[in-house]
Amino acid sequence: MSQINQDSTEQTEKRVWAEIHYDNLERNVRMLEDLLPEGCSFMAVVKANAYGHGAVPVSSYLNKLGVHSFAVATLQEGIELRRHNIQGDILILGYTSPKKADLIHQYDLIQTAADCAHALALDQAALNPIKIHIKLDTGMHRLGERPEHIEELTKLFSCPNLQISGMFSHLCVADSSDPDDIRFTKLQISTFFETVKELQSRGYNPGKLHLQNSYGALNYTGLPLSYARFGIAMYGAFSQPEPVLSKKYTLFPVLSLHARIAQIKNLLPGENVSYGRNFEAKHPMCIAAVTIGYADGLPRNLSNQEVPVLIHGKKSHILGNICMDQILVDVTDIPEAQVGDVVTLIGQDGEEILWVEDMAEKAGTITNEILCRLNLRED
Ligand SMILES: *Cc1c(COP(=O)(O)O)cnc(C)c1O
């Protein structure tokens, strides 16, 4: 990871901020692209504000790198990208009300057909033809039409307002090494390709094909698909600290998270810290109030877990309960700490690195959730 840019005046005034290490984003994209077989393109999943990294700046940068396929979760996310001149295909992965079909057309977006009924409703409601990718349910039982409904699927190809430009499905245990999960994933893959073959044999062209998310693409390589949909791996993180991978991959973290010291004070032995008085000083201490809280996306259940932070390249940790807008950290062994100093919660300071994977584990979740819930109130 690159160093914190300490001398940008804009940054020095921010209360809490994420630095986006675009050099690392490029390294991840190139490494992941190299894994893909001939004819398979990189689709960047930039839903949820690009997992907290900033959908517009990240997508603009990806355009410059030559990435021209994007996935978002919602219509609004797609419109935001178009309003900021993002070029290429933008696929909405989630459900959109047929009442909004014309916005899909107006902003040149591609809508996922959640099932045949959704596709037919879109066809009915649309005033102009819209592009769709048909979603198949190969076993996750979230969105998707059941593959056995092949007759209904073929009917979609004659809908006047539907331009079917792709078909896809989603793997739900591609990150597992459990033999039953591996068997299940292979079954999902074969179900997908058999459905494609069946449609083709009846003379229908399902268009672009895609199936894998990050773990799907890392663990099940070489599939003859048009896209792999990369989210978390593109951002340089695995979902968990010890990812189950068929092969070792090195990713470079794209986001680092920083806040500032707002106040420093001494504590006497026996005094407590924060709501709930859950931490008690056993000896004279020095503590700092820091400008980040659970309203900024730092999970409150990281309270009282000695979650590490970095100040002046030294490791310290959070004390007591996390508040809505602030945390308290131990600076007893960092006498040089001053009001205004940078506190790093994810990323590098000096020799030390704090990994989002470790934070996610302590919070009992995956990195995807930690990152996409960041909601930094910078000023
Ligand atoms: C979010 C999402 C992805 C990206 O998943 P990662 O595990 O972050 O790579 C891919 N496909 C679909 C359908 C998704 O909803």
Short mmCIF file of C-alpha atoms and ligand atoms in Angstrom, two decimals:
data_model
loop_
_atom_site.label_atom_id
_atom_site.label_comp_id
_atom_site.label_asym_id
_atom_site.label_seq_id
_atom_site.Cartn_x
_atom_site.Cartn_y
_atom_site.Cartn_z
CA MET A 1 0.00 0.00 0.00
CA SER A 2 1.20 3.49 -0.66
CA GLN A 3 1.94 5.85 2.18
CA ILE A 4 -0.53 8.32 3.57
CA ASN A 5 -0.25 11.59 1.75
CA GLN A 6 0.28 13.78 4.79
CA ASP A 7 0.85 17.08 3.06
CA SER A 8 -2.37 17.46 1.13
CA THR A 9 -4.05 20.40 2.87
CA GLU A 10 -7.47 19.15 1.92
CA GLN A 11 -6.82 15.85 3.64
CA THR A 12 -5.30 17.39 6.73
CA GLU A 13 -8.58 19.13 7.38
CA LYS A 14 -10.77 16.09 7.04
CA ARG A 15 -12.34 14.55 10.11
CA VAL A 16 -12.43 11.00 8.74
CA TRP A 17 -11.57 9.78 5.27
CA ALA A 18 -10.74 6.82 3.06
CA GLU A 19 -7.72 6.94 0.83
CA ILE A 20 -8.13 5.05 -2.41
CA HIS A 21 -4.90 3.53 -3.64
CA TYR A 22 -5.51 3.48 -7.37
CA ASP A 23 -2.12 1.90 -8.07
CA ASN A 24 -3.30 -1.11 -6.09
CA LEU A 25 -6.65 -1.15 -7.88
CA GLU A 26 -4.76 -1.38 -11.16
CA ARG A 27 -2.54 -4.19 -9.87
CA ASN A 28 -5.59 -6.19 -8.76
CA VAL A 29 -7.40 -5.64 -12.06
CA ARG A 30 -4.38 -6.73 -14.11
CA MET A 31 -3.77 -9.80 -11.95
CA LEU A 32 -7.44 -10.84 -12.11
CA GLU A 33 -7.69 -10.16 -15.85
CA ASP A 34 -4.70 -12.45 -16.37
CA LEU A 35 -6.65 -15.30 -14.75
CA LEU A 36 -9.42 -15.11 -17.30
CA PRO A 37 -9.43 -17.35 -20.34
CA GLU A 38 -9.39 -15.98 -23.88
CA GLY A 39 -12.65 -14.21 -24.70
CA CYS A 40 -13.65 -13.61 -21.07
CA SER A 41 -13.79 -9.96 -19.95
CA PHE A 42 -13.46 -8.31 -16.59
CA MET A 43 -16.75 -7.01 -15.21
CA ALA A 44 -16.26 -4.58 -12.34
CA VAL A 45 -18.88 -4.82 -9.62
CA VAL A 46 -19.26 -1.26 -8.34
CA LYS A 47 -22.53 -1.59 -6.42
CA ALA A 48 -22.92 -0.01 -2.98
CA ASN A 49 -20.71 2.95 -3.87
CA ALA A 50 -18.04 0.56 -5.14
CA TYR A 51 -17.97 -1.26 -1.79
CA GLY A 52 -17.41 2.10 -0.06
CA HIS A 53 -14.58 3.14 -2.38
CA GLY A 54 -16.60 5.69 -4.41
CA ALA A 55 -18.51 4.39 -7.45
CA VAL A 56 -17.86 7.35 -9.74
CA PRO A 57 -14.11 7.85 -9.20
CA VAL A 58 -13.46 4.08 -9.17
CA SER A 59 -15.47 3.52 -12.37
CA SER A 60 -13.82 6.48 -14.12
CA TYR A 61 -10.43 5.08 -13.24
CA LEU A 62 -11.47 1.63 -14.47
CA ASN A 63 -12.62 3.19 -17.76
CA LYS A 64 -9.09 4.59 -18.14
CA LEU A 65 -7.66 1.13 -17.48
CA GLY A 66 -9.81 -0.19 -20.33
CA VAL A 67 -12.55 -1.78 -18.24
CA HIS A 68 -15.87 -1.27 -20.01
CA SER A 69 -18.26 -3.60 -18.19
CA PHE A 70 -19.82 -2.72 -14.87
CA ALA A 71 -22.38 -4.18 -12.53
CA VAL A 72 -24.45 -2.23 -10.01
CA ALA A 73 -27.26 -3.37 -7.72
CA THR A 74 -29.88 -0.71 -8.42
CA LEU A 75 -31.26 1.57 -11.11
CA GLN A 76 -30.14 4.67 -9.20
CA GLU A 77 -26.57 3.38 -9.02
CA GLY A 78 -26.59 2.86 -12.79
CA ILE A 79 -28.00 6.33 -13.47
CA GLU A 80 -25.33 7.89 -11.25
CA LEU A 81 -22.58 6.29 -13.33
CA ARG A 82 -24.14 7.44 -16.62
CA ARG A 83 -24.60 10.99 -15.28
CA HIS A 84 -20.86 10.99 -14.64
CA ASN A 85 -20.07 9.77 -18.14
CA ILE A 86 -19.02 6.22 -17.37
CA GLN A 87 -18.60 4.38 -20.67
CA GLY A 88 -19.50 0.80 -21.49
CA ASP A 89 -22.10 -1.73 -20.37
CA ILE A 90 -23.77 -1.20 -17.00
CA LEU A 91 -25.76 -4.17 -15.74
CA ILE A 92 -28.27 -3.73 -12.90
CA LEU A 93 -28.02 -6.97 -10.89
CA GLY A 94 -31.11 -6.38 -8.76
CA TYR A 95 -34.85 -6.04 -9.34
CA THR A 96 -36.16 -2.86 -10.93
CA SER A 97 -39.87 -2.07 -11.02
CA PRO A 98 -41.28 -2.38 -14.56
CA LYS A 99 -42.76 1.08 -13.97
CA LYS A 100 -39.23 2.41 -14.30
CA ALA A 101 -38.49 0.59 -17.55
CA ASP A 102 -38.12 3.79 -19.49
CA LEU A 103 -35.28 5.01 -17.27
CA ILE A 104 -33.41 1.80 -18.11
CA HIS A 105 -33.74 2.73 -21.77
CA GLN A 106 -33.03 6.43 -21.26
CA TYR A 107 -29.74 5.80 -19.45
CA ASP A 108 -28.72 2.88 -21.67
CA LEU A 109 -28.57 0.40 -18.80
CA ILE A 110 -28.98 -3.37 -18.90
CA GLN A 111 -31.63 -4.80 -16.58
CA THR A 112 -31.50 -8.22 -15.00
CA ALA A 113 -34.71 -10.16 -15.59
CA ALA A 114 -35.25 -11.67 -12.15
CA ASP A 115 -37.49 -14.32 -13.74
CA CYS A 116 -39.81 -14.74 -16.73
CA ALA A 117 -42.66 -12.86 -15.04
CA HIS A 118 -40.36 -9.88 -14.41
CA ALA A 119 -39.15 -9.97 -18.02
CA LEU A 120 -42.72 -10.04 -19.37
CA ALA A 121 -43.74 -7.15 -17.10
CA LEU A 122 -40.73 -5.13 -18.32
CA ASP A 123 -41.68 -5.89 -21.92
CA GLN A 124 -45.26 -4.74 -21.27
CA ALA A 125 -44.30 -1.56 -19.45
CA ALA A 126 -41.45 -0.42 -21.68
CA LEU A 127 -42.15 2.32 -24.21
CA ASN A 128 -38.82 1.64 -25.91
CA PRO A 129 -36.81 -1.58 -26.17
CA ILE A 130 -34.58 -2.30 -23.18
CA LYS A 131 -31.54 -4.53 -22.90
CA ILE A 132 -31.81 -7.39 -20.45
CA HIS A 133 -29.72 -10.24 -19.11
CA ILE A 134 -31.81 -13.21 -18.05
CA LYS A 135 -30.98 -14.54 -14.61
CA LEU A 136 -31.12 -18.28 -14.04
CA ASP A 137 -31.50 -19.80 -10.60
CA THR A 138 -29.02 -22.67 -10.52
CA GLY A 139 -29.38 -23.37 -6.81
CA MET A 140 -28.92 -20.27 -4.69
CA HIS A 141 -32.68 -19.67 -4.81
CA ARG A 142 -32.35 -15.92 -4.71
CA LEU A 143 -33.13 -14.17 -8.02
CA GLY A 144 -33.43 -16.19 -11.22
CA GLU A 145 -35.82 -18.28 -13.27
CA ARG A 146 -35.73 -22.03 -12.77
CA PRO A 147 -33.86 -23.69 -15.66
CA GLU A 148 -36.59 -26.30 -16.09
CA HIS A 149 -38.96 -23.54 -17.23
CA ILE A 150 -37.32 -23.67 -20.64
CA GLU A 151 -40.54 -23.08 -22.60
CA GLU A 152 -41.23 -19.86 -20.71
CA LEU A 153 -37.62 -18.79 -21.25
CA THR A 154 -37.83 -19.27 -25.02
CA LYS A 155 -40.94 -17.06 -25.16
CA LEU A 156 -38.91 -14.09 -23.89
CA PHE A 157 -36.96 -14.05 -27.14
CA SER A 158 -40.00 -12.92 -29.09
CA CYS A 159 -40.89 -10.01 -26.77
CA PRO A 160 -40.75 -6.84 -28.88
CA ASN A 161 -39.36 -4.60 -26.13
CA LEU A 162 -36.71 -6.97 -24.79
CA GLN A 163 -33.24 -7.08 -26.29
CA ILE A 164 -31.77 -10.18 -24.65
CA SER A 165 -28.04 -9.58 -24.61
CA GLY A 166 -26.96 -11.97 -21.88
CA MET A 167 -27.75 -14.77 -19.48
CA PHE A 168 -26.22 -15.37 -16.08
CA SER A 169 -26.43 -17.10 -12.74
CA HIS A 170 -24.70 -16.80 -9.37
CA LEU A 171 -22.61 -19.24 -7.34
CA CYS A 172 -23.35 -19.39 -3.61
CA VAL A 173 -20.60 -21.63 -2.17
CA ALA A 174 -17.67 -21.00 -4.52
CA ASP A 175 -15.61 -19.94 -1.46
CA SER A 176 -15.92 -23.32 0.27
CA SER A 177 -13.62 -26.34 0.30
CA ASP A 178 -16.27 -28.65 1.68
CA PRO A 179 -16.63 -31.55 -0.78
CA ASP A 180 -20.40 -31.24 -0.80
CA ASP A 181 -20.14 -27.52 -1.58
CA ILE A 182 -17.67 -28.25 -4.40
CA ARG A 183 -20.06 -30.83 -5.80
CA PHE A 184 -22.88 -28.29 -5.52
CA THR A 185 -20.90 -25.57 -7.32
CA LYS A 186 -20.01 -27.97 -10.14
CA LEU A 187 -23.69 -28.84 -10.41
CA GLN A 188 -24.57 -25.12 -10.64
CA ILE A 189 -21.98 -24.70 -13.40
CA SER A 190 -23.23 -27.69 -15.40
CA THR A 191 -26.89 -26.69 -14.95
CA PHE A 192 -26.04 -23.26 -16.33
CA PHE A 193 -24.23 -24.59 -19.40
CA GLU A 194 -26.90 -27.23 -20.08
CA THR A 195 -29.60 -24.56 -20.08
CA VAL A 196 -27.53 -22.42 -22.47
CA LYS A 197 -27.05 -25.43 -24.74
CA GLU A 198 -30.74 -26.26 -24.68
CA LEU A 199 -31.69 -22.70 -25.71
CA GLN A 200 -29.04 -22.70 -28.46
CA SER A 201 -30.23 -26.05 -29.78
CA ARG A 202 -33.70 -24.52 -30.13
CA GLY A 203 -32.21 -21.63 -32.11
CA TYR A 204 -32.10 -18.96 -29.42
CA ASN A 205 -28.97 -16.94 -28.67
CA PRO A 206 -28.67 -16.08 -24.98
CA GLY A 207 -25.82 -13.63 -25.67
CA LYS A 208 -23.10 -12.92 -23.10
CA LEU A 209 -22.71 -15.56 -20.42
CA HIS A 210 -21.49 -15.06 -16.87
CA LEU A 211 -21.57 -16.95 -13.62
CA GLN A 212 -18.62 -16.20 -11.33
CA ASN A 213 -18.11 -13.64 -8.59
CA SER A 214 -14.61 -13.16 -7.11
CA TYR A 215 -14.36 -16.55 -5.43
CA GLY A 216 -16.03 -18.25 -8.37
CA ALA A 217 -13.42 -16.83 -10.73
CA LEU A 218 -10.50 -17.58 -8.38
CA ASN A 219 -11.55 -21.16 -7.57
CA TYR A 220 -13.21 -22.30 -10.81
CA THR A 221 -10.95 -21.03 -13.58
CA GLY A 222 -11.06 -21.66 -17.30
CA LEU A 223 -14.84 -21.67 -17.84
CA PRO A 224 -15.92 -20.59 -21.35
CA LEU A 225 -17.80 -17.44 -20.25
CA SER A 226 -18.01 -13.86 -21.55
CA TYR A 227 -17.46 -12.16 -18.17
CA ALA A 228 -16.31 -12.73 -14.63
CA ARG A 229 -17.93 -10.35 -12.12
CA PHE A 230 -15.27 -9.11 -9.70
CA GLY A 231 -16.24 -7.29 -6.52
CA ILE A 232 -14.29 -7.86 -3.33
CA ALA A 233 -11.10 -9.20 -4.97
CA MET A 234 -10.84 -6.13 -7.21
CA TYR A 235 -10.80 -4.01 -4.05
CA GLY A 236 -7.84 -6.03 -2.81
CA ALA A 237 -9.56 -7.92 -0.04
CA PHE A 238 -10.74 -11.42 0.64
CA SER A 239 -14.05 -11.82 2.41
CA GLN A 240 -12.37 -13.53 5.39
CA PRO A 241 -8.83 -13.60 6.85
CA GLU A 242 -8.19 -17.17 5.71
CA PRO A 243 -9.90 -17.49 2.37
CA VAL A 244 -10.38 -20.94 0.94
CA LEU A 245 -8.62 -20.79 -2.41
CA SER A 246 -7.62 -23.40 -4.92
CA LYS A 247 -4.35 -21.52 -5.40
CA LYS A 248 -2.57 -18.67 -3.57
CA TYR A 249 -3.30 -15.17 -4.87
CA THR A 250 -1.84 -11.89 -3.70
CA LEU A 251 -4.20 -8.94 -3.65
CA PHE A 252 -3.34 -5.33 -2.86
CA PRO A 253 -5.69 -3.42 -0.52
CA VAL A 254 -7.25 -0.45 -2.27
CA LEU A 255 -8.82 1.37 0.68
CA SER A 256 -7.26 2.71 3.83
CA LEU A 257 -9.28 4.35 6.60
CA HIS A 258 -8.15 7.30 8.68
CA ALA A 259 -9.46 9.66 11.35
CA ARG A 260 -7.95 12.24 13.67
CA ILE A 261 -7.19 12.84 17.33
CA ALA A 262 -9.67 15.40 18.70
CA GLN A 263 -8.55 15.49 22.32
CA ILE A 264 -5.96 13.93 24.64
CA LYS A 265 -6.36 13.47 28.37
CA ASN A 266 -4.85 11.62 31.30
CA LEU A 267 -6.70 8.97 33.23
CA LEU A 268 -6.21 8.04 36.87
CA PRO A 269 -6.27 4.42 38.02
CA GLY A 270 -9.86 3.33 38.64
CA GLU A 271 -11.40 5.75 36.14
CA ASN A 272 -13.61 4.36 33.37
CA VAL A 273 -13.96 5.09 29.67
CA SER A 274 -16.99 5.66 27.44
CA TYR A 275 -20.65 4.59 27.63
CA GLY A 276 -21.21 1.60 29.84
CA ARG A 277 -17.94 2.20 31.75
CA ASN A 278 -16.67 -1.05 30.30
CA PHE A 279 -13.00 -0.14 30.39
CA GLU A 280 -11.27 0.75 33.64
CA ALA A 281 -7.73 2.15 33.88
CA LYS A 282 -5.55 -0.09 36.07
CA HIS A 283 -2.69 2.42 36.09
CA PRO A 284 -2.21 6.05 35.02
CA MET A 285 -3.01 6.27 31.32
CA CYS A 286 -3.20 8.72 28.49
CA ILE A 287 -6.16 8.40 26.09
CA ALA A 288 -7.26 10.14 22.90
CA ALA A 289 -10.74 10.86 21.53
CA VAL A 290 -10.77 10.07 17.80
CA THR A 291 -13.11 11.37 15.09
CA ILE A 292 -14.82 8.21 13.88
CA GLY A 293 -17.82 6.33 15.24
CA TYR A 294 -20.41 3.79 14.30
CA ALA A 295 -22.33 6.39 12.29
CA ASP A 296 -19.29 6.49 10.00
CA GLY A 297 -19.55 2.74 9.52
CA LEU A 298 -17.21 1.45 12.21
CA PRO A 299 -19.23 -1.45 13.65
CA ARG A 300 -20.25 -0.88 17.25
CA ASN A 301 -19.68 -4.54 18.02
CA LEU A 302 -15.94 -3.85 17.73
CA SER A 303 -16.28 -2.29 21.21
CA ASN A 304 -14.12 -3.74 24.03
CA GLN A 305 -12.18 -6.04 21.69
CA GLU A 306 -8.80 -4.29 21.70
CA VAL A 307 -9.27 -3.44 18.02
CA PRO A 308 -5.92 -2.06 16.84
CA VAL A 309 -5.26 1.42 15.44
CA LEU A 310 -2.01 3.02 14.22
CA ILE A 311 -0.71 6.40 15.34
CA HIS A 312 2.76 7.62 14.29
CA GLY A 313 3.43 4.11 12.98
CA LYS A 314 2.76 2.60 16.42
CA LYS A 315 0.06 0.13 17.26
CA SER A 316 -2.46 0.97 19.94
CA HIS A 317 -6.10 -0.01 20.38
CA ILE A 318 -9.66 1.14 20.95
CA LEU A 319 -10.83 1.35 24.58
CA GLY A 320 -14.38 0.70 25.77
CA ASN A 321 -17.56 1.21 23.81
CA ILE A 322 -17.55 2.70 20.31
CA CYS A 323 -19.77 5.80 20.21
CA MET A 324 -21.83 7.14 17.32
CA ASP A 325 -19.27 9.76 16.29
CA GLN A 326 -16.15 8.99 18.31
CA ILE A 327 -13.90 6.31 19.72
CA LEU A 328 -11.38 6.43 22.55
CA VAL A 329 -7.92 4.98 22.08
CA ASP A 330 -4.97 4.30 24.32
CA VAL A 331 -2.02 6.65 23.68
CA THR A 332 -0.17 5.95 26.92
CA ASP A 333 2.81 4.58 24.97
CA ILE A 334 2.64 7.18 22.18
CA PRO A 335 3.76 10.35 24.02
CA GLU A 336 4.27 12.21 20.72
CA ALA A 337 0.54 11.93 19.91
CA GLN A 338 -1.13 15.33 19.52
CA VAL A 339 -4.52 16.76 18.66
CA GLY A 340 -4.97 16.63 14.86
CA ASP A 341 -2.72 13.60 14.36
CA VAL A 342 -3.79 10.88 11.93
CA VAL A 343 -5.21 7.62 13.31
CA THR A 344 -5.27 4.70 10.87
CA LEU A 345 -7.91 2.00 11.32
CA ILE A 346 -7.39 0.10 8.04
CA GLY A 347 -4.17 0.30 6.06
CA GLN A 348 -0.53 1.18 6.54
CA ASP A 349 1.34 3.62 8.76
CA GLY A 350 5.10 3.16 8.80
CA GLU A 351 5.92 -0.54 9.03
CA GLU A 352 2.58 -1.60 10.42
CA ILE A 353 -0.47 -2.66 8.40
CA LEU A 354 -4.01 -3.19 9.64
CA TRP A 355 -6.08 -5.50 7.46
CA VAL A 356 -9.78 -5.11 6.84
CA GLU A 357 -10.01 -8.92 6.97
CA ASP A 358 -9.00 -8.86 10.65
CA MET A 359 -11.47 -6.07 11.44
CA ALA A 360 -14.26 -8.00 9.72
CA GLU A 361 -13.46 -11.14 11.68
CA LYS A 362 -13.59 -9.27 15.01
CA ALA A 363 -16.90 -7.75 13.96
CA GLY A 364 -18.25 -11.22 13.11
CA THR A 365 -18.82 -10.38 9.46
CA ILE A 366 -17.09 -10.31 6.08
CA THR A 367 -15.00 -7.50 4.59
CA ASN A 368 -17.69 -6.84 1.97
CA GLU A 369 -20.02 -5.59 4.69
CA ILE A 370 -17.40 -3.53 6.55
CA LEU A 371 -16.40 -1.73 3.35
CA CYS A 372 -19.82 -1.14 1.82
CA ARG A 373 -21.22 0.27 5.06
CA LEU A 374 -18.57 2.97 5.36
CA ASN A 375 -20.40 6.27 5.46
CA LEU A 376 -17.67 8.77 6.25
CA ARG A 377 -18.68 12.22 7.39
CA GLU A 378 -15.52 13.90 6.22
CA ASP A 379 -16.05 17.41 7.54
C1 LIG B 1 -22.17 -8.59 -5.45
C2 LIG B 1 -22.22 -9.54 -6.56
C3 LIG B 1 -21.02 -9.94 -7.20
C4 LIG B 1 -19.66 -9.60 -6.67
O1 LIG B 1 -19.34 -10.47 -5.61
P1 LIG B 1 -17.89 -10.52 -4.95
O2 LIG B 1 -17.95 -11.71 -4.07
O3 LIG B 1 -17.74 -9.25 -4.17
O4 LIG B 1 -16.90 -10.64 -6.05
C5 LIG B 1 -21.14 -10.74 -8.32
N1 LIG B 1 -22.35 -11.12 -8.80
C6 LIG B 1 -23.51 -10.78 -8.19
C7 LIG B 1 -24.80 -11.24 -8.76
C8 LIG B 1 -23.48 -9.99 -7.05
O5 LIG B 1 -24.63 -9.66 -6.45
#
